[in-house]
Amino acid sequence: MNLIPSQVYSDPKHRHELAAINARDCPPIILDVGGYKSREQLLASHIKRLQYISINIGTAWYQQEEPHLYYDGNRLPFRDSTLSCVICVDTLEHIVASERNRIVQEMLRVASERVVIVTPFSDNTPLEEVFEEYANRHGVELKPSFREHLQYGLPTSLDLQSYADSNRFDLTFSTPKEIFWNFIMAQLFNNIALGITSDGVNKRLQELMEAELHHNTGRVPKEKAYRAVLVIHV
C-alpha cells in the first residue's frame, strides 16, 4: 500500500515563545542546543538585541535547515560557564532516554545563569499513540520526528526534575493539551480525507493553532498540559 504523505504541522512559534518568555531577561547571547539558524526569527520578536547561536549534530530530516555550529553530540565546544543562557526546544524527546541527562549536564556546564528546556512530556500513555493508531489505520505516513516521540518515549515530569540534579529549578507546564491535539487531529483527518491536497487547509489550521496557543502561554495544570518548561538555575 502506498502511504499518504503526512501534511500535519506542529507549533514551532508557540514552543519557541515558551523558551523566549523564560530567557528574555538573560543577556542576549543564547545558545540553542538542537536548534537551526531559522529558529532565530522565532525568538527575535521576544528577545531584544538577540545574539543567537544554534548547534546541532546534523540536519536530521530537515535537509533544508542548517545550524550555526555542528558538534558530535557529546561535548559542547564551549568552556565552562561561558554562555549566560542555554535553551533546548522540543529536542529531548528526539534523544535516547538514557542519554538525556548527560546532554542536560553539558548544557549546565557551559551555562552561567540558566538552562531553559521546553519539551513534550507524558506521565501516562502519550496521545501520540492515538494519533499513530489512526494514521496507520488509514495509511498516512508518520513524520520521522513524530516516530521518534514513540520510539524514544517522552520524558516524564520526574525525569525532568532529576535532570536538575542539585541545582535550583522551576518546573511548569504549558501548551493546553486539548487545544493542541484538537488541531493536530483535525489536520490528520483532513490528511486522511483529502490526501496531499490537504496541505493548504492544514497550513491554515497550523496558523490558527499558533494564534490560539499564543494566547495560552501561561501555566496549565499538569494533567491538562502537553509540554513542560524546565528552568534550571546555575
Short mmCIF file of C-alpha atoms in Angstrom, two decimals:
data_model
loop_
_atom_site.label_atom_id
_atom_site.label_comp_id
_atom_site.label_asym_id
_atom_site.label_seq_id
_atom_site.Cartn_x
_atom_site.Cartn_y
_atom_site.Cartn_z
CA MET A 1 0.00 0.00 0.00
CA ASN A 2 1.28 3.44 -0.93
CA LEU A 3 1.29 5.65 2.14
CA ILE A 4 -0.23 9.14 2.07
CA PRO A 5 2.49 11.73 2.77
CA SER A 6 1.92 13.49 6.07
CA GLN A 7 0.50 17.01 5.82
CA VAL A 8 0.23 17.56 9.58
CA TYR A 9 2.05 20.55 11.10
CA SER A 10 3.04 21.36 14.66
CA ASP A 11 3.60 24.67 16.50
CA PRO A 12 7.21 25.95 16.29
CA LYS A 13 6.23 29.57 17.02
CA HIS A 14 4.47 28.64 20.25
CA ARG A 15 7.17 26.41 21.67
CA HIS A 16 9.89 28.97 20.92
CA GLU A 17 7.77 31.65 22.54
CA LEU A 18 7.71 29.50 25.69
CA ALA A 19 11.52 29.39 25.60
CA ALA A 20 11.77 33.14 24.99
CA ILE A 21 9.48 34.00 27.89
CA ASN A 22 11.91 32.24 30.22
CA ALA A 23 15.10 33.55 28.60
CA ARG A 24 14.37 37.16 27.66
CA ASP A 25 15.77 38.68 30.87
CA CYS A 26 19.14 36.95 30.31
CA PRO A 27 21.98 38.70 28.48
CA PRO A 28 21.11 38.42 24.78
CA ILE A 29 23.65 35.74 23.75
CA ILE A 30 21.68 32.49 23.69
CA LEU A 31 22.83 29.02 22.68
CA ASP A 32 20.11 26.78 21.25
CA VAL A 33 21.01 23.10 21.57
CA GLY A 34 19.16 21.19 18.86
CA GLY A 35 18.26 24.38 17.00
CA TYR A 36 18.75 25.73 13.48
CA LYS A 37 19.54 29.15 12.03
CA SER A 38 15.90 29.66 11.04
CA ARG A 39 14.79 29.45 14.68
CA GLU A 40 16.38 32.83 15.36
CA GLN A 41 13.42 34.64 13.83
CA LEU A 42 11.05 32.79 16.17
CA LEU A 43 12.91 34.19 19.20
CA ALA A 44 13.93 37.62 17.93
CA SER A 45 10.47 39.16 18.30
CA HIS A 46 10.52 38.28 22.02
CA ILE A 47 14.17 38.96 22.94
CA LYS A 48 15.73 42.37 22.35
CA ARG A 49 19.22 42.51 20.77
CA LEU A 50 19.23 38.74 20.46
CA GLN A 51 22.55 37.14 19.57
CA TYR A 52 21.57 33.62 18.62
CA ILE A 53 23.81 30.58 18.18
CA SER A 54 22.28 27.25 17.12
CA ILE A 55 24.16 23.99 17.49
CA ASN A 56 23.14 20.54 16.31
CA ILE A 57 24.55 17.16 15.34
CA GLY A 58 23.14 17.44 11.81
CA THR A 59 20.13 18.41 9.76
CA ALA A 60 18.23 15.18 10.59
CA TRP A 61 15.08 15.10 8.44
CA TYR A 62 15.18 18.90 7.88
CA GLN A 63 17.50 18.83 4.88
CA GLN A 64 16.83 22.50 4.12
CA GLU A 65 17.86 23.53 7.65
CA GLU A 66 21.34 24.26 8.95
CA PRO A 67 22.71 25.18 12.39
CA HIS A 68 25.43 27.73 13.01
CA LEU A 69 27.61 25.00 14.53
CA TYR A 70 27.79 21.24 14.22
CA TYR A 71 29.08 19.06 17.06
CA ASP A 72 29.47 15.38 17.85
CA GLY A 73 26.57 15.15 20.29
CA ASN A 74 28.90 14.53 23.21
CA ARG A 75 30.74 17.63 24.43
CA LEU A 76 29.57 21.13 23.58
CA PRO A 77 32.53 23.11 22.14
CA PHE A 78 32.45 25.86 24.79
CA ARG A 79 34.33 26.44 28.02
CA ASP A 80 32.59 26.13 31.36
CA SER A 81 30.14 28.92 32.27
CA THR A 82 30.74 30.92 29.09
CA LEU A 83 27.14 31.36 27.90
CA SER A 84 24.58 33.06 30.09
CA CYS A 85 21.58 31.15 28.79
CA VAL A 86 21.24 27.83 27.01
CA ILE A 87 17.89 26.74 25.59
CA CYS A 88 16.69 23.41 24.25
CA VAL A 89 13.31 23.42 22.48
CA ASP A 90 11.41 20.21 21.66
CA THR A 91 14.69 18.31 21.35
CA LEU A 92 14.96 15.99 24.38
CA GLU A 93 12.24 13.71 23.02
CA HIS A 94 14.46 13.07 19.98
CA ILE A 95 17.31 11.80 22.14
CA VAL A 96 17.56 8.25 23.51
CA ALA A 97 16.21 8.39 27.06
CA SER A 98 19.42 7.11 28.64
CA GLU A 99 21.39 9.98 27.07
CA ARG A 100 19.11 12.87 28.03
CA ASN A 101 20.56 13.60 31.45
CA ARG A 102 24.11 13.66 30.05
CA ILE A 103 23.08 16.21 27.41
CA VAL A 104 21.40 18.39 30.04
CA GLN A 105 24.53 18.26 32.21
CA GLU A 106 26.56 19.52 29.24
CA MET A 107 24.16 22.45 28.90
CA LEU A 108 24.57 23.18 32.60
CA ARG A 109 28.35 23.04 32.26
CA VAL A 110 28.50 25.82 29.64
CA ALA A 111 25.72 27.99 31.12
CA SER A 112 26.48 30.73 33.63
CA GLU A 113 22.89 31.66 34.56
CA ARG A 114 20.24 29.20 33.42
CA VAL A 115 19.18 26.41 31.13
CA VAL A 116 15.67 26.53 29.66
CA ILE A 117 14.22 23.25 28.39
CA VAL A 118 10.89 23.09 26.58
CA THR A 119 9.67 19.59 25.82
CA PRO A 120 6.57 17.46 25.36
CA PHE A 121 6.15 15.23 28.38
CA SER A 122 3.85 12.46 29.50
CA ASP A 123 3.30 10.79 32.85
CA ASN A 124 0.73 8.45 31.29
CA THR A 125 0.01 6.97 27.87
CA PRO A 126 1.05 9.65 25.35
CA LEU A 127 -1.61 10.89 22.94
CA GLU A 128 0.90 10.22 20.16
CA GLU A 129 -0.25 6.59 20.37
CA VAL A 130 -3.82 7.59 19.47
CA PHE A 131 -2.51 9.62 16.53
CA GLU A 132 -0.37 6.71 15.38
CA GLU A 133 -3.31 4.30 15.51
CA TYR A 134 -5.47 6.49 13.24
CA ALA A 135 -2.58 7.27 10.88
CA ASN A 136 -1.64 3.61 10.48
CA ARG A 137 -5.23 2.52 10.03
CA HIS A 138 -5.75 4.99 7.19
CA GLY A 139 -2.34 4.78 5.55
CA VAL A 140 -0.92 8.17 6.49
CA GLU A 141 2.86 8.19 6.75
CA LEU A 142 4.24 9.30 10.13
CA LYS A 143 6.88 12.03 10.01
CA PRO A 144 10.30 10.93 11.30
CA SER A 145 10.10 13.49 14.10
CA PHE A 146 6.80 12.04 15.26
CA ARG A 147 8.07 8.47 15.08
CA GLU A 148 10.89 9.40 17.45
CA HIS A 149 8.36 10.55 20.06
CA LEU A 150 7.11 6.98 20.07
CA GLN A 151 10.47 5.26 19.61
CA TYR A 152 12.32 7.10 22.40
CA GLY A 153 9.36 7.94 24.64
CA LEU A 154 8.54 11.34 26.11
CA PRO A 155 10.26 12.39 29.34
CA THR A 156 8.12 12.30 32.46
CA SER A 157 7.83 15.11 35.00
CA LEU A 158 10.00 13.07 37.39
CA ASP A 159 12.63 12.63 34.66
CA LEU A 160 12.75 16.39 34.19
CA GLN A 161 13.18 17.06 37.89
CA SER A 162 16.05 14.58 38.01
CA TYR A 163 17.91 16.45 35.25
CA ALA A 164 18.20 19.50 37.52
CA ASP A 165 20.40 17.43 39.82
CA SER A 166 21.22 19.61 42.85
CA ASN A 167 20.51 22.91 41.09
CA ARG A 168 17.54 25.10 41.90
CA PHE A 169 14.86 24.72 39.26
CA ASP A 170 11.35 25.73 38.25
CA LEU A 171 9.16 23.17 36.50
CA THR A 172 5.94 24.46 34.99
CA PHE A 173 3.50 23.08 32.46
CA SER A 174 2.10 24.71 29.34
CA THR A 175 0.53 24.11 25.89
CA PRO A 176 -3.07 23.18 26.70
CA LYS A 177 -3.36 19.56 25.63
CA GLU A 178 -6.94 19.87 24.40
CA ILE A 179 -6.21 22.83 22.11
CA PHE A 180 -3.02 21.31 20.69
CA TRP A 181 -4.43 17.87 20.00
CA ASN A 182 -7.76 19.12 18.60
CA PHE A 183 -5.84 20.98 15.90
CA ILE A 184 -3.41 18.11 15.29
CA MET A 185 -6.20 15.54 14.94
CA ALA A 186 -8.22 17.88 12.68
CA GLN A 187 -5.20 18.06 10.38
CA LEU A 188 -4.84 14.28 10.43
CA PHE A 189 -8.48 13.75 9.44
CA ASN A 190 -8.09 16.28 6.62
CA ASN A 191 -4.96 14.41 5.55
CA ILE A 192 -6.89 11.12 5.52
CA ALA A 193 -9.87 12.55 3.62
CA LEU A 194 -8.04 14.79 1.14
CA GLY A 195 -4.58 13.26 0.81
CA ILE A 196 -1.83 15.65 -0.26
CA THR A 197 -4.43 18.22 -1.31
CA SER A 198 -4.99 18.85 2.41
CA ASP A 199 -1.73 20.81 2.54
CA GLY A 200 -3.21 24.28 2.09
CA VAL A 201 -6.04 23.91 4.58
CA ASN A 202 -3.76 22.22 7.12
CA LYS A 203 -1.23 25.05 6.92
CA ARG A 204 -4.13 27.40 7.63
CA LEU A 205 -5.08 25.24 10.62
CA GLN A 206 -1.47 25.47 11.79
CA GLU A 207 -1.72 29.28 11.68
CA LEU A 208 -4.95 29.17 13.69
CA MET A 209 -3.36 26.80 16.21
CA GLU A 210 -0.36 29.10 16.61
CA ALA A 211 -2.66 32.09 17.14
CA GLU A 212 -4.72 30.25 19.74
CA LEU A 213 -1.67 28.97 21.61
CA HIS A 214 -0.15 32.47 21.58
CA HIS A 215 -2.99 33.43 23.92
CA ASN A 216 -2.31 30.38 26.07
CA THR A 217 1.35 30.64 27.03
CA GLY A 218 0.64 30.71 30.76
CA ARG A 219 0.79 27.87 33.22
CA VAL A 220 -1.52 24.91 32.78
CA PRO A 221 -2.35 22.21 35.35
CA LYS A 222 -0.04 19.27 34.74
CA GLU A 223 -2.84 16.88 33.80
CA LYS A 224 -4.08 19.33 31.13
CA ALA A 225 -0.68 20.19 29.64
CA TYR A 226 1.20 18.78 26.67
CA ARG A 227 4.54 20.49 27.32
CA ALA A 228 6.77 21.08 30.30
CA VAL A 229 9.08 24.04 30.78
CA LEU A 230 12.10 23.32 32.96
CA VAL A 231 14.25 26.26 34.02
CA ILE A 232 17.42 25.22 35.81
CA HIS A 233 19.30 27.96 37.63
CA VAL A 234 23.08 27.53 37.63
#
